[in-house]
Amino acid sequence: MSLKTETMVLNMGPQHPSTHGVLRLELEIEGELVLSVKPHLGYLHRCFEKHSEAMQYNQVVPYTDRLDYLASIGNNLGYAIAAEKLLGIQVPERVEYIRVIMAELQRIASHMVALGSNGADIGALTPFLYLFRDREHILSIIEETCGARMLYNYIWIGGLSHDIHPDFVRKTKEFVNYFKPTIVELDNLLSYNKIFIERTANIGVLPVDTAINFGASGPTLRGSGIKFDLRRDDPYSIYDRFDFDIPVGKGLQGTVGDCWDRYYVRVREMEQSLRIIEQAIDHIPEGDVKAAIPKRIKPPKGTAYARVENPRGDLGYFIISDGNTNPFRVKVRAPSFVNLEILGELCKGHLVADIIAILGSIDIVLGEVDR
Amino acid sequence: MGLLDKEFSEGNIVITNVDDLLNWARLSSIWQLGFGLACCAIEMMATSMSHYDFDRFGVIPRNTPRQADAIIISGTVTLKMAIRIKRLYEQMPDPKYIISMGSCANCGGPYWEHGYHVLKGIDRVIPVDVYVPGCPPRPEALLEGLLKLQDKIRNESLRKKSA
Amino acid sequence: MMNAEEIYNLLKEKFGEAVIGLEKENPTEPIITASPLQIHKISEFLRDNDQLKFDSLMCLSGVDDANGEKIKEEDGSEIIKGGTLSVYYHLHSVSLKHKITLKVSAPREEPKVESVENVWKCADWHEREAFDLVGIVFLNHPDLRRILMPYDWDEFSEEISRHPLRKDYKNPEFYQGMKIPY
Amino acid sequence: MYQFIYDLTGNMIISTLVVAVFPLVNVLLVALIGVYLERKVSAWMQDRVGPNRTGPYGLFQTVADFVKMMQKEDAVSNEVDKKLYNIAPVLVFAGSFAAYAAIPFSSKLIGSEAEVGIFYVIAISSLVVAGILMAGWSSNNKYSLLGAMRSAAQIVSYEIPTALVVLSMVMLTGTLSLSKMSEMQTAYFWNWNIFGGAAFALNKFLLIPFMLVGFIIVFISTLAEVNRTPFDIPEAESELVAGYFTEYCGMKWAMFMLSEYGNMFAVSAIVSILFFGGYQSPIGYLGNTIGATWLIPYEQAFWFVAKGWFFILVQMWLRWTLPRLRVDQLMAVCWKYLIPYAFLNLIIIGIISLL
C-alpha cells in the first residue's frame, strides 16, 4: 500500500521579504522540496514604453531612471547612446570620461545592494548594513554633482545635465582608497564564511549553454564561466581605452555557475570598476559637457538598437523613430527580465531556502522586470 | 452618573493620562510592514540602515502584516498591486497607520498621465495618514514624515471623536 | 563574422520566398524582413548554421506600425483599421560576435506569428509581453498568457482597451472598482 | 526560598505565589532587557545608534513595545482552529516559564530543589515543541506550517546531543540536582567543571579537553533549541516571513517573544550550571572576606545573572554575525557531527571518571 501524498502550492510574494520587491512566485512544493517555480510579474508595470511614446526624446530620460532604480546612470547611458546613434552625433571627450566614471561608480553602488541583499536573504544581516553604509559615500559623491540621491537624470542625449562638482575628483579618489580595504572586509565577513559557502556553493548551477540560450547576461552569465562583457566585446563609449579584467566564475567553492560564483563575480567586478575609475579620473579632459544639438530633437526616420553593460547585464534600447519629436516606439531589453526567466530552470529540485539564495544571486530589480 | 460613564464622553485627568501613556507607547513603537514596492523602497531601506537608522525612533520592519503597525507605501502602486495592498491593510490589526511615500503613492507621480496600469494615488484604495512628497523622498523626508505621524498619534484619544 | 548582406544572401538562397527583403536605407542597422509564418525555421537555421551561430536572442519587440487607415470615432478618439503589426528580432552571436536584425509583419486584424520559443528560450517571456501589450498571437507558444497586465484585464475592458501599446489604445475607466484615469 | 518565605509569612498560599511570581518577574525582565539589548547590540555591531528616543538611551523602548502590543487588536482569521490557536502561545510560554522552577539563582534563591532538576528542565522544555506545532497547524497558513515542522524537527533532534552531554555531566558529578551540581563547583573558577571539576587529581587535567568539547556541543545545541541564528530556520525571516507565528498578533505574539527570551536565559543558565559553576563566584566571596555571610546569596545571584547574560550576549553576537543554515544542513550538523561526538565524549568522560 502506498501513501497518497499531495503537493502543496506556496505563494511567495508579492509581499515577501526576499522577493526583492513585488515579484510573486508560485512554488509547488512537496515538504520542503520545490518541484516547480512559476513567476508572476507585472506588479510594478509602470507603462514605461507607453510614456516614452508620449514624451519628447529628452523627456524620456527621467523615466529611464526609474527602470533599474539601483543603476540609474546605466539606464540613462543606454538610452542616450541609442538616441545619439539615431541622431548620428558624437559627444565631447569630457562627457565620455565623466559618463564612464559615473557608470562605474553606479555599478559599485548597485553591486553593493545586490551582494548585501543576497547575504541578507541567507541570514547575514550585518554585511548588508555595512554595504549600505559604504553606498552612501557613492550617493553623496554623485549627489554633489547632479543633485539627487537615486534617480539622477544626469546623462542627457548629447551630453550631461551638469558639469561635475569641483570636489568630484578629490572625493572619488578618496572613495577609491577607502573602498579597497572594505572589499577585503566583505570577503572576510561574508564571501569566505563557511556557512555562506555551504548555502550557496553547488546551488542553482547554471551551465553555459543554458545561460546563453536563455539570453542571460551580466554577472549571471559570467558566473557560468564565460568571458562575455559588452564593455570588452562590443565596446561603447570609451571603454576600449581602459585596462580591466573580466572576472568569471571558476567554481572555486563548488561547481562553475553556482550561486557562490555569481556572488563572487560581483565582488571582483567592484574591484575592476575601481580600476577603471582610477585610470579615468586623472585624465578627464577640459571642455564642454554638451554636444551641439538642437533643443527639439528630431531624428531621421529609422531604428536604432544600442546596448550597454549594466550592473545586471546587457541593457538594450530599441528606438524606432518616425521622424517626429516623440519616439515612435521604445522597447527596453531589460537584463533582469531576461535573467529572471532562468529562475524556473534553476530552482527545480532545490529546497525552499535555496530559492531565496538563487533569486538573490540572480539579482533582479522589479522596476526593470516589469517596466 | 458614575465615574466611568463620564470618562468616555468628556476628558478628565484619569483618561487624559491614560491617553498620554497609550499614545506614547503607540508612537514610540511604530513597526513598519517590511514591504517595498519600487524605487522609494530603496530609500526606505537606506533609512533603516546605518546612516539614518530608523531604529532610533523604534521603527523596525516586521514581515507579516499581523505584527505591523504601519505600512509605508514606498513606490508606484499598480492596479494589480493595489488589490494586494488593500488585502494587506485589512490583515493588519488596529490601530494601523499608512505613510504614503513618494509622488507615485501620493498621486501617481510621473505616471499620472499615461500610466494605464498605475493607480493614481494609494488613497483611492486605503486611507492615508501622512503623505511624504518627493521622487523619491530623501531619507530625511521620510523621517520627517514619521515625526508627523507621531504628532498625529500624540493627539489621538480614547474619547469619542467629536466629529 | 558576417555582415547583413552576406547573411541576407545566405538566407535568400536557403529559404527563397520566406525571406522578403533587406531594408538598407535604415540609418543605423540593416533589417532583414521575413514571412511571419516561416520565422521558426529561419530562426532554427540562424541558430544552427556554422557560419552564423546566432545563439542568443538579444531582444524581441512587438510594434504597432500604425500604418493602416485612421478612422475618427464620434467621441473624437481614433481607431486604426488595417495595416500591420511587426515583430523585431535582434540576434547576436556570442561566439562569432556578429549581429543582425530580423523583422516580420503580420496583418493587424489577424496578427499571427510563429513562436521561436523553442529556438531561443528567452523568447518565451518576450513573446508573452508582445502578446500582452501589442496583441500579437504567437503560434505554437506553450504558455501564451498575459504577463505584465492583470490576467483578468480582458473582463474589465472593451475590445479597444485590451492591448495598451497599440496606437489606438483607449484606457478603460475602471478596473475592479478602482478608477484608472487621473 | 519557599521555606524562607514560609517562615516569614507563615502562609502557604502567599509563599507559593511569591515563589511562583519570582521567575515570572525574571522572565519579564529578561525579555524587557533582552529585546532592548538585542536592538542595541545589533545597532552597535552595525554602525548604528539603536533606539534612543524613548526614554534616556531608549531604555523604555521595550516598555513602549509591550504597552503598544497590549492595545493592539486581536485580529484572528476566520480560518484558524480557534482552540489550538489560543492555547499554543500559552503552552509555549508555560514550557519556558516552568523550566525556571528548578533553576537555582543562588544557594537560597531556588524554586524547587528537586533531586531530578536537570531531568525536569529537559523534559518540561520539550513542551515548547507541542505549542509550536499547535501554533503552526492551527494558523492555517502555509508559512506557519512549514515553520512549525522545521521547528519540531530541529528541537527534537537537538535535544539528543544536549541530553548526551548532560548525561556525561551527571555521570561526572553523580547528581541530577542543579543546585548540588552548582554547589560542587565552589570557591574559585578553577573548580568549575569546564576546568575539570573541584577534585584535584590527574583526572582534572585529563578532563579539560573533553569538557571543552562537551561545552561546545551543548552550547551549539542549546542555540538550536532556542531557535537563534545560525539555527533560526523555523522563523527564518527571509524565507518563511515569520515562521510559526506569522498569524499571531498583539499579546499572543508577545508571549512567543517572551518565551523566546525566557528560553534564551534558561539555556544560558543551564550551560553555566553545567560547566561554569552555576551561581558560584569565580573569585571568592566578599561576604566571606568581610565576615558577612548573609551577603553570599546576593553575590551568588549576581554572579548567576551575570553568567546568564554573558551567554545571551554571545548568542546575540553570533546572531548578528552569521548567516543561517539550511534545514537539511542543520539536521546534518546534529546527526552526523554533534551526536557522534557527544557519544564519544560521553564514553571518554565515563572512562576518565572511573580512573
mmCIF file of C-alpha atoms in Angstrom, chain C residues 12-116:
data_model
loop_
_atom_site.group_PDB
_atom_site.id
_atom_site.type_symbol
_atom_site.label_atom_id
_atom_site.label_comp_id
_atom_site.label_asym_id
_atom_site.label_seq_id
_atom_site.Cartn_x
_atom_site.Cartn_y
_atom_site.Cartn_z
ATOM 1 C CA LYS C 12 17.591 34.062 -49.512
ATOM 2 C CA GLU C 13 19.402 31.142 -51.069
ATOM 3 C CA LYS C 14 18.118 28.764 -48.439
ATOM 4 C CA PHE C 15 14.553 29.935 -47.963
ATOM 5 C CA GLY C 16 13.623 31.805 -51.121
ATOM 6 C CA GLU C 17 10.190 33.338 -50.782
ATOM 7 C CA ALA C 18 10.108 33.213 -46.997
ATOM 8 C CA VAL C 19 12.756 35.919 -46.785
ATOM 9 C CA ILE C 20 11.226 39.036 -48.183
ATOM 10 C CA GLY C 21 13.880 41.666 -48.368
ATOM 11 C CA LEU C 22 16.637 43.760 -46.862
ATOM 12 C CA GLU C 23 15.927 47.291 -45.659
ATOM 13 C CA LYS C 24 19.199 49.097 -46.102
ATOM 14 C CA GLU C 25 18.061 52.706 -46.045
ATOM 15 C CA ASN C 26 17.823 52.480 -42.280
ATOM 16 C CA PRO C 27 20.493 54.827 -40.826
ATOM 17 C CA THR C 28 21.950 52.502 -38.256
ATOM 18 C CA GLU C 29 21.202 48.893 -38.897
ATOM 19 C CA PRO C 30 20.076 46.894 -41.890
ATOM 20 C CA ILE C 31 16.937 44.854 -41.283
ATOM 21 C CA ILE C 32 16.042 41.559 -42.963
ATOM 22 C CA THR C 33 12.305 41.164 -43.386
ATOM 23 C CA ALA C 34 10.791 37.712 -43.378
ATOM 24 C CA SER C 35 7.466 35.983 -43.510
ATOM 25 C CA PRO C 36 5.709 35.661 -40.141
ATOM 26 C CA LEU C 37 4.678 32.070 -40.703
ATOM 27 C CA GLN C 38 8.141 30.855 -41.696
ATOM 28 C CA ILE C 39 10.141 32.585 -38.974
ATOM 29 C CA HIS C 40 10.561 29.459 -36.902
ATOM 30 C CA LYS C 41 12.578 27.507 -39.453
ATOM 31 C CA ILE C 42 14.578 30.596 -40.388
ATOM 32 C CA SER C 43 15.431 31.058 -36.724
ATOM 33 C CA GLU C 44 16.469 27.453 -36.370
ATOM 34 C CA PHE C 45 18.745 27.817 -39.368
ATOM 35 C CA LEU C 46 20.217 31.025 -37.990
ATOM 36 C CA ARG C 47 20.985 29.341 -34.724
ATOM 37 C CA ASP C 48 22.371 26.078 -36.038
ATOM 38 C CA ASN C 49 24.306 27.147 -39.110
ATOM 39 C CA ASP C 50 28.046 27.020 -38.506
ATOM 40 C CA GLN C 51 28.713 30.287 -40.288
ATOM 41 C CA LEU C 52 26.010 32.147 -38.411
ATOM 42 C CA LYS C 53 25.682 30.636 -34.937
ATOM 43 C CA PHE C 54 23.187 33.174 -33.657
ATOM 44 C CA ASP C 55 22.947 31.536 -30.266
ATOM 45 C CA SER C 56 21.425 34.432 -28.415
ATOM 46 C CA LEU C 57 18.311 36.475 -28.936
ATOM 47 C CA MET C 58 19.026 39.910 -27.551
ATOM 48 C CA CYS C 59 15.621 41.417 -27.879
ATOM 49 C CA LEU C 60 12.222 40.717 -29.325
ATOM 50 C CA SER C 61 9.929 43.694 -29.717
ATOM 51 C CA GLY C 62 6.339 43.826 -30.789
ATOM 52 C CA VAL C 63 5.471 47.054 -32.561
ATOM 53 C CA ASP C 64 2.226 48.575 -33.758
ATOM 54 C CA ASP C 65 3.175 50.079 -37.118
ATOM 55 C CA ALA C 66 0.048 52.257 -37.210
ATOM 56 C CA ASN C 67 0.182 52.277 -40.996
ATOM 57 C CA GLY C 68 -3.476 51.469 -41.506
ATOM 58 C CA GLU C 69 -6.459 53.667 -42.110
ATOM 59 C CA LYS C 70 -7.244 56.009 -39.241
ATOM 60 C CA ILE C 71 -10.965 56.312 -38.554
ATOM 61 C CA LYS C 72 -12.313 59.048 -36.329
ATOM 62 C CA GLU C 73 -14.989 57.924 -33.907
ATOM 63 C CA GLU C 74 -17.816 60.191 -32.818
ATOM 64 C CA ASP C 75 -16.265 60.903 -29.416
ATOM 65 C CA GLY C 76 -13.070 62.188 -31.010
ATOM 66 C CA SER C 77 -10.970 59.090 -30.434
ATOM 67 C CA GLU C 78 -9.244 57.384 -33.295
ATOM 68 C CA ILE C 79 -9.180 53.772 -34.242
ATOM 69 C CA ILE C 80 -6.935 52.154 -36.781
ATOM 70 C CA LYS C 81 -8.162 49.670 -39.340
ATOM 71 C CA GLY C 82 -5.859 47.605 -41.479
ATOM 72 C CA GLY C 83 -2.097 47.867 -41.675
ATOM 73 C CA THR C 84 0.361 45.683 -39.842
ATOM 74 C CA LEU C 85 1.847 44.766 -36.512
ATOM 75 C CA SER C 86 5.514 43.885 -36.569
ATOM 76 C CA VAL C 87 7.957 41.897 -34.526
ATOM 77 C CA TYR C 88 11.638 42.781 -34.474
ATOM 78 C CA TYR C 89 14.226 40.162 -33.578
ATOM 79 C CA HIS C 90 17.665 41.361 -32.551
ATOM 80 C CA LEU C 91 20.060 38.485 -32.781
ATOM 81 C CA HIS C 92 23.587 38.199 -31.601
ATOM 82 C CA SER C 93 26.242 35.525 -31.702
ATOM 83 C CA VAL C 94 28.293 35.154 -28.559
ATOM 84 C CA SER C 95 30.996 33.125 -30.284
ATOM 85 C CA LEU C 96 31.208 34.940 -33.635
ATOM 86 C CA LYS C 97 30.276 38.376 -32.257
ATOM 87 C CA HIS C 98 28.067 39.497 -35.119
ATOM 88 C CA LYS C 99 24.569 40.923 -35.003
ATOM 89 C CA ILE C 100 21.531 41.000 -37.196
ATOM 90 C CA THR C 101 18.002 42.330 -37.034
ATOM 91 C CA LEU C 102 15.016 40.457 -38.378
ATOM 92 C CA LYS C 103 11.566 41.837 -38.873
ATOM 93 C CA VAL C 104 8.261 40.164 -39.571
ATOM 94 C CA SER C 105 4.955 41.910 -40.183
ATOM 95 C CA ALA C 106 1.514 40.435 -39.778
ATOM 96 C CA PRO C 107 -1.836 41.974 -40.663
ATOM 97 C CA ARG C 108 -3.425 43.916 -37.813
ATOM 98 C CA GLU C 109 -6.741 42.109 -37.950
ATOM 99 C CA GLU C 110 -5.147 38.699 -37.654
ATOM 100 C CA PRO C 111 -1.666 39.137 -36.173
ATOM 101 C CA LYS C 112 -0.260 35.640 -36.201
ATOM 102 C CA VAL C 113 3.460 34.970 -35.975
ATOM 103 C CA GLU C 114 5.244 31.686 -35.413
ATOM 104 C CA SER C 115 6.768 31.357 -31.982
ATOM 105 C CA VAL C 116 10.523 30.990 -31.685
#
